[in-house]
CSV table of C-alpha atoms in Angstrom, one decimal:
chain,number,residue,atom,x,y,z
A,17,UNK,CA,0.0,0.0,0.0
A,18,UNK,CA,2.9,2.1,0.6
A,19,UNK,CA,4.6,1.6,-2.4
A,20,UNK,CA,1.6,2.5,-4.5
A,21,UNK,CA,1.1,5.7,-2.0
A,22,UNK,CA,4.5,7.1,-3.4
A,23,UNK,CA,3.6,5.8,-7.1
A,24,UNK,CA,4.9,2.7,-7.6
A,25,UNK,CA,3.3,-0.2,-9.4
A,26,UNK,CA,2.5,-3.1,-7.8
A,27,UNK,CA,0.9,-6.7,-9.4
A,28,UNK,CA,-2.4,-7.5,-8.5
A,29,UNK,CA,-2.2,-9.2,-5.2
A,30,UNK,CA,-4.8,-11.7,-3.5
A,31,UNK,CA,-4.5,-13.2,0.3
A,32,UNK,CA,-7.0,-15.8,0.6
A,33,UNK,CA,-8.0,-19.0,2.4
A,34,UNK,CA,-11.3,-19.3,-0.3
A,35,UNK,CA,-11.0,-21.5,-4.0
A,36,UNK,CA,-13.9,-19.5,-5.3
A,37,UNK,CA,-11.8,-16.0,-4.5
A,38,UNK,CA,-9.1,-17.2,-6.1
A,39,UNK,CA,-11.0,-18.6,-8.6
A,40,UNK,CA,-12.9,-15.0,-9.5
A,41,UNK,CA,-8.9,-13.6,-9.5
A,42,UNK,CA,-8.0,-15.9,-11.7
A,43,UNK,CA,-10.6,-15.1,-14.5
A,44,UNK,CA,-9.5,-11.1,-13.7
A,45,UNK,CA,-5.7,-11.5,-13.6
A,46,UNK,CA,-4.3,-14.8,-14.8
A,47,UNK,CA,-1.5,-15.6,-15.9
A,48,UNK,CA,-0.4,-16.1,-11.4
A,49,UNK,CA,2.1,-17.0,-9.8
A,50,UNK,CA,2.3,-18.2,-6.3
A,51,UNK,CA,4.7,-17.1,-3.5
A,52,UNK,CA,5.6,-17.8,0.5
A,53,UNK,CA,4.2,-15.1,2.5
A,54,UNK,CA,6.9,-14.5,4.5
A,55,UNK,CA,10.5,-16.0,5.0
A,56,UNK,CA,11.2,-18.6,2.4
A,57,UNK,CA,11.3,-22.3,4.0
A,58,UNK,CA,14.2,-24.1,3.0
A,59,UNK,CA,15.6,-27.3,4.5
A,60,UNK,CA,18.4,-29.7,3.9
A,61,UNK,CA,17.7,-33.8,3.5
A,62,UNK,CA,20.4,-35.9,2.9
A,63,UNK,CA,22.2,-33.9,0.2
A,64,UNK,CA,19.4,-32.4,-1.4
A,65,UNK,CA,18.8,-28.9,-0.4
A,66,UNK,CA,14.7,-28.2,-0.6
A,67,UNK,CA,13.5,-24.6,-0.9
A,68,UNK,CA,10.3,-23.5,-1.7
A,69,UNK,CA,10.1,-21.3,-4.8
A,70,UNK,CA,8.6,-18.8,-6.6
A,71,UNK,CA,5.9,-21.3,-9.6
A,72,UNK,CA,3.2,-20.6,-11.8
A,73,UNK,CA,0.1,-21.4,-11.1
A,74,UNK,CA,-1.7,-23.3,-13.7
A,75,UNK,CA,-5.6,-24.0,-14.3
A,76,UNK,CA,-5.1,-27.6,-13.6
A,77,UNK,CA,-3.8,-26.6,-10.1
A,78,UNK,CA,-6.9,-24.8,-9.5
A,79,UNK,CA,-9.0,-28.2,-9.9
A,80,UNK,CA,-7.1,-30.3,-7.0
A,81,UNK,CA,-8.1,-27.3,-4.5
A,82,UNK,CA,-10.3,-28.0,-1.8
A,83,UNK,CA,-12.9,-25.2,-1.3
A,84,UNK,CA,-10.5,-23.7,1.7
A,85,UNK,CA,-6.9,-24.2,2.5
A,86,UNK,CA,-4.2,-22.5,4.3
A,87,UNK,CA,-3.8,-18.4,3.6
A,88,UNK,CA,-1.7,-18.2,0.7
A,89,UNK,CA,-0.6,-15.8,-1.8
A,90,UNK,CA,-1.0,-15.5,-5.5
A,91,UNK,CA,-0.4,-12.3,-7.9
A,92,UNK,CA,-0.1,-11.5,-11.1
A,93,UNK,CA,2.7,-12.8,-13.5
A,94,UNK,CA,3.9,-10.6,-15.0
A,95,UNK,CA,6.0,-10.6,-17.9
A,96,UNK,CA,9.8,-10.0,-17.3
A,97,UNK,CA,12.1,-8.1,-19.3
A,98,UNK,CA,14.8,-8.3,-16.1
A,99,UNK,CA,14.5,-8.5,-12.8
A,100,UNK,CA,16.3,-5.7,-10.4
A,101,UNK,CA,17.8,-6.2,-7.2
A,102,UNK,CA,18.4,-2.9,-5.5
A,103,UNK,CA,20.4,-2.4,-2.8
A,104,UNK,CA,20.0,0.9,-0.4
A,105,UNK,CA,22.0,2.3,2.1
A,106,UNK,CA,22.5,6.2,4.0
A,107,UNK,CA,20.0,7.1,1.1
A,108,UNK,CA,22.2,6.0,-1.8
A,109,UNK,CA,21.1,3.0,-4.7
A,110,UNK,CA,23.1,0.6,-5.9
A,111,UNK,CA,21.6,-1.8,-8.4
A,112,UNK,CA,22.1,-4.7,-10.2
A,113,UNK,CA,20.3,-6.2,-13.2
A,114,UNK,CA,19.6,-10.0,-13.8
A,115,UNK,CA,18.5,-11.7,-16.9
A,116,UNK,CA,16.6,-14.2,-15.9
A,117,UNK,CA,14.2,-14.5,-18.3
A,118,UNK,CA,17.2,-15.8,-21.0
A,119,UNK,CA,16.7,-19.2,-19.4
A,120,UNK,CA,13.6,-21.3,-18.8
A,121,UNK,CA,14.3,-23.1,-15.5
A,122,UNK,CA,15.1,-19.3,-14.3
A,123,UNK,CA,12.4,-17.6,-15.6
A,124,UNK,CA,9.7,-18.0,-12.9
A,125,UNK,CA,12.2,-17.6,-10.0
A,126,UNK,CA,16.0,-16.7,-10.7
A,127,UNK,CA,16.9,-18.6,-7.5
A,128,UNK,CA,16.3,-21.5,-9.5
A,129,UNK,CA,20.1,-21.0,-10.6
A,130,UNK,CA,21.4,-22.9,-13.7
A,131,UNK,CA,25.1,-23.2,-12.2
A,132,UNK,CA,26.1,-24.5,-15.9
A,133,UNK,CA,24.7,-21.5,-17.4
A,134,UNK,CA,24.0,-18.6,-14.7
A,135,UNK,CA,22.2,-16.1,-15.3
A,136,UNK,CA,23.7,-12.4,-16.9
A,137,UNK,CA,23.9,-10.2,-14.0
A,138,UNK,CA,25.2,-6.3,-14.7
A,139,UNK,CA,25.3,-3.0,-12.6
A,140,UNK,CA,21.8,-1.2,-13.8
A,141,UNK,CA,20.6,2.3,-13.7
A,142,UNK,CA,17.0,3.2,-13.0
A,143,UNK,CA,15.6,5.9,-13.9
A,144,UNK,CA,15.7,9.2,-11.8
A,145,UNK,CA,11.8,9.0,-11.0
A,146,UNK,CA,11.8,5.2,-10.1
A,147,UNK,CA,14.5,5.7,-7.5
A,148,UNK,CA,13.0,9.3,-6.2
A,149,UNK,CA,10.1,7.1,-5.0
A,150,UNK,CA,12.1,4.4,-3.8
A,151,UNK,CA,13.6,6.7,-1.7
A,152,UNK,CA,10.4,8.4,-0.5
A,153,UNK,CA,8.9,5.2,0.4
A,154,UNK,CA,12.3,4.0,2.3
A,155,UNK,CA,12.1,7.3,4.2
A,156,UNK,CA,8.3,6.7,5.5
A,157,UNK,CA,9.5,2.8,6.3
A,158,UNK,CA,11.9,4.7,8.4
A,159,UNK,CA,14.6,1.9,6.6
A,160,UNK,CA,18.3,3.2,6.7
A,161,UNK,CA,18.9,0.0,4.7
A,162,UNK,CA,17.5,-2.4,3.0
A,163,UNK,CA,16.9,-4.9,-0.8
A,164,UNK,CA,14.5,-3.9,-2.7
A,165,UNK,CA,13.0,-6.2,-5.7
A,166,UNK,CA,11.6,-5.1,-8.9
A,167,UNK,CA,10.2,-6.5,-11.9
A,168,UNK,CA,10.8,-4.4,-15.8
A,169,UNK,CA,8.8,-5.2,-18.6
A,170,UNK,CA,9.7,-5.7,-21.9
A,171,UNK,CA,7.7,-2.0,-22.2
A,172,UNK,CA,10.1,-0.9,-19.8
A,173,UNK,CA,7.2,-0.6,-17.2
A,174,UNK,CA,8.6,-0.9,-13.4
A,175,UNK,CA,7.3,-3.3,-10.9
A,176,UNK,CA,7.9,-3.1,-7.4
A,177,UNK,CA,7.6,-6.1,-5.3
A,178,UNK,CA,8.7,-5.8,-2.1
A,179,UNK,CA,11.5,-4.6,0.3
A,180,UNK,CA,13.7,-6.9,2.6
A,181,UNK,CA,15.1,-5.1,5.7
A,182,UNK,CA,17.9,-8.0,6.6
A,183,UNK,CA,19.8,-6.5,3.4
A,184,UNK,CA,21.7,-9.4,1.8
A,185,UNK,CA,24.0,-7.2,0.3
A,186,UNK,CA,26.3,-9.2,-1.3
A,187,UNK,CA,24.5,-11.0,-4.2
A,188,UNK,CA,24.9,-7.0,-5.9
A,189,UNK,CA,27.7,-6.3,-4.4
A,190,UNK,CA,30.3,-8.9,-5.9
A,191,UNK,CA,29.3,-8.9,-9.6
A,192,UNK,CA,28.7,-5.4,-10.0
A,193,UNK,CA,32.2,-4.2,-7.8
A,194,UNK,CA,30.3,-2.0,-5.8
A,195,UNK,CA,32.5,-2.6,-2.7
A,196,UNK,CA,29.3,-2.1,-0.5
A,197,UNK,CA,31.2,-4.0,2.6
A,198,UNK,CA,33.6,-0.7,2.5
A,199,UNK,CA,30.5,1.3,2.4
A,200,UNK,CA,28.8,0.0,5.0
A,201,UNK,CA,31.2,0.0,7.3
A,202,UNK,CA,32.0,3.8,6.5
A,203,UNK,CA,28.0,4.5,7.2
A,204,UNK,CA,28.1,2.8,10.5
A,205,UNK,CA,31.5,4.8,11.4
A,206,UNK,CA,29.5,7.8,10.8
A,207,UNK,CA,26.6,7.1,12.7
A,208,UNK,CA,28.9,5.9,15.8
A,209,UNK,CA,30.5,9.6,15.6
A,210,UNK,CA,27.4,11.4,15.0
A,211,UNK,CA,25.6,9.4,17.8
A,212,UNK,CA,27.8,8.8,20.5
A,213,UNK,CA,25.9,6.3,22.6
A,214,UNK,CA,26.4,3.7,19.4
A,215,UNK,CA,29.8,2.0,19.6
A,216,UNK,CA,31.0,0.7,16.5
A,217,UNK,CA,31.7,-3.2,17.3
């Protein structure tokens, strides 16, 4: 709600526990995709590592639903020209660019990596009125830091999708060279100095 406050776009979102909801979505918005509503589960067996993805949903899903089931998500697919993971810290972006639509098993869900062929990942600039709103709706989340995901269409329309405070810097950080460790660090010196009852560890 935030995020479309400030002018960002946002896919068609249901929450519900009801097959005949989802079903009336469905004839609105479909092509959908379904998603974990919070953390991501993931688990280790053996050597397998399980993790519970990003899919599609598809009409013959719909027909094994019972009438009500557990509160789940489902939105709007929409179609891909990249994805955009955006990094932000003391107020400044830093974003990267991933092609995942380039291969199938990727498409739905990058973290579905193809470690034979990964996916193209390059440093990415949005433009000025995409990240002005980022940065307005950081401010009212009160966020210092923070990854924000995106979605850009083939039209070059701009999706946002969500915002995850833990940070998880790295994944941008590495293949674009943006140092961000060095950054970080520098941000936190100068919020010790600035605040003096914060004591850098």
């Amino acid at each position: 709600h935030l995020a479309v406050k400030h002018g960002l776009k946002f896919p068609p979102t249901l929450l519900t526990t009801q097959k005949q909801a989802l079903l009336d979505f469905y004839e609105l918005h479909a092509p959908l995709i379904t998603k974990s509503t919070h953390h991501s589960i993931m688990t280790t067996e053996g050597d397998a590592t399980l993790m519970a993805y990003t899919e599609s949903l598809k009409a013959e899903d719909l027909s094994t639903l019972p009438p009500t089931f557990f509160p789940s998500l489902f939105q709007k697919q929409i179609e891909k020209w990249i994805e955009v993971r955006y990094y932000y810290v003391d107020s400044q972006f830093y974003s990267m660019a991933i092609f995942s639509q380039a291969e199938a098993q990727t498409s739905i869900d990058f973290r579905k990596y193809n470690e034979e062929k990964p996916n193209r990942v390059v440093p990415f600039q949005l433009p000025d009125d995409i990240t002005q709103k980022l940065h307005r709706l950081m401010v009212e989340l009160d966020m210092d830091t923070g990854s924000i995901d995106l979605l850009v269409t083939p039209s070059r329309t701009y999706y946002f999708l969500e915002v995850n405070p833990e940070g998880q810097f790295g994944m941008v950080s590495y293949p674009c060279n943006y140092y961000l460790e060095e950054k970080i660090a520098q941000y936190l010196v100068q919020k010790s100095v600035s605040s003096p009852q914060l004591t850098p560890i």
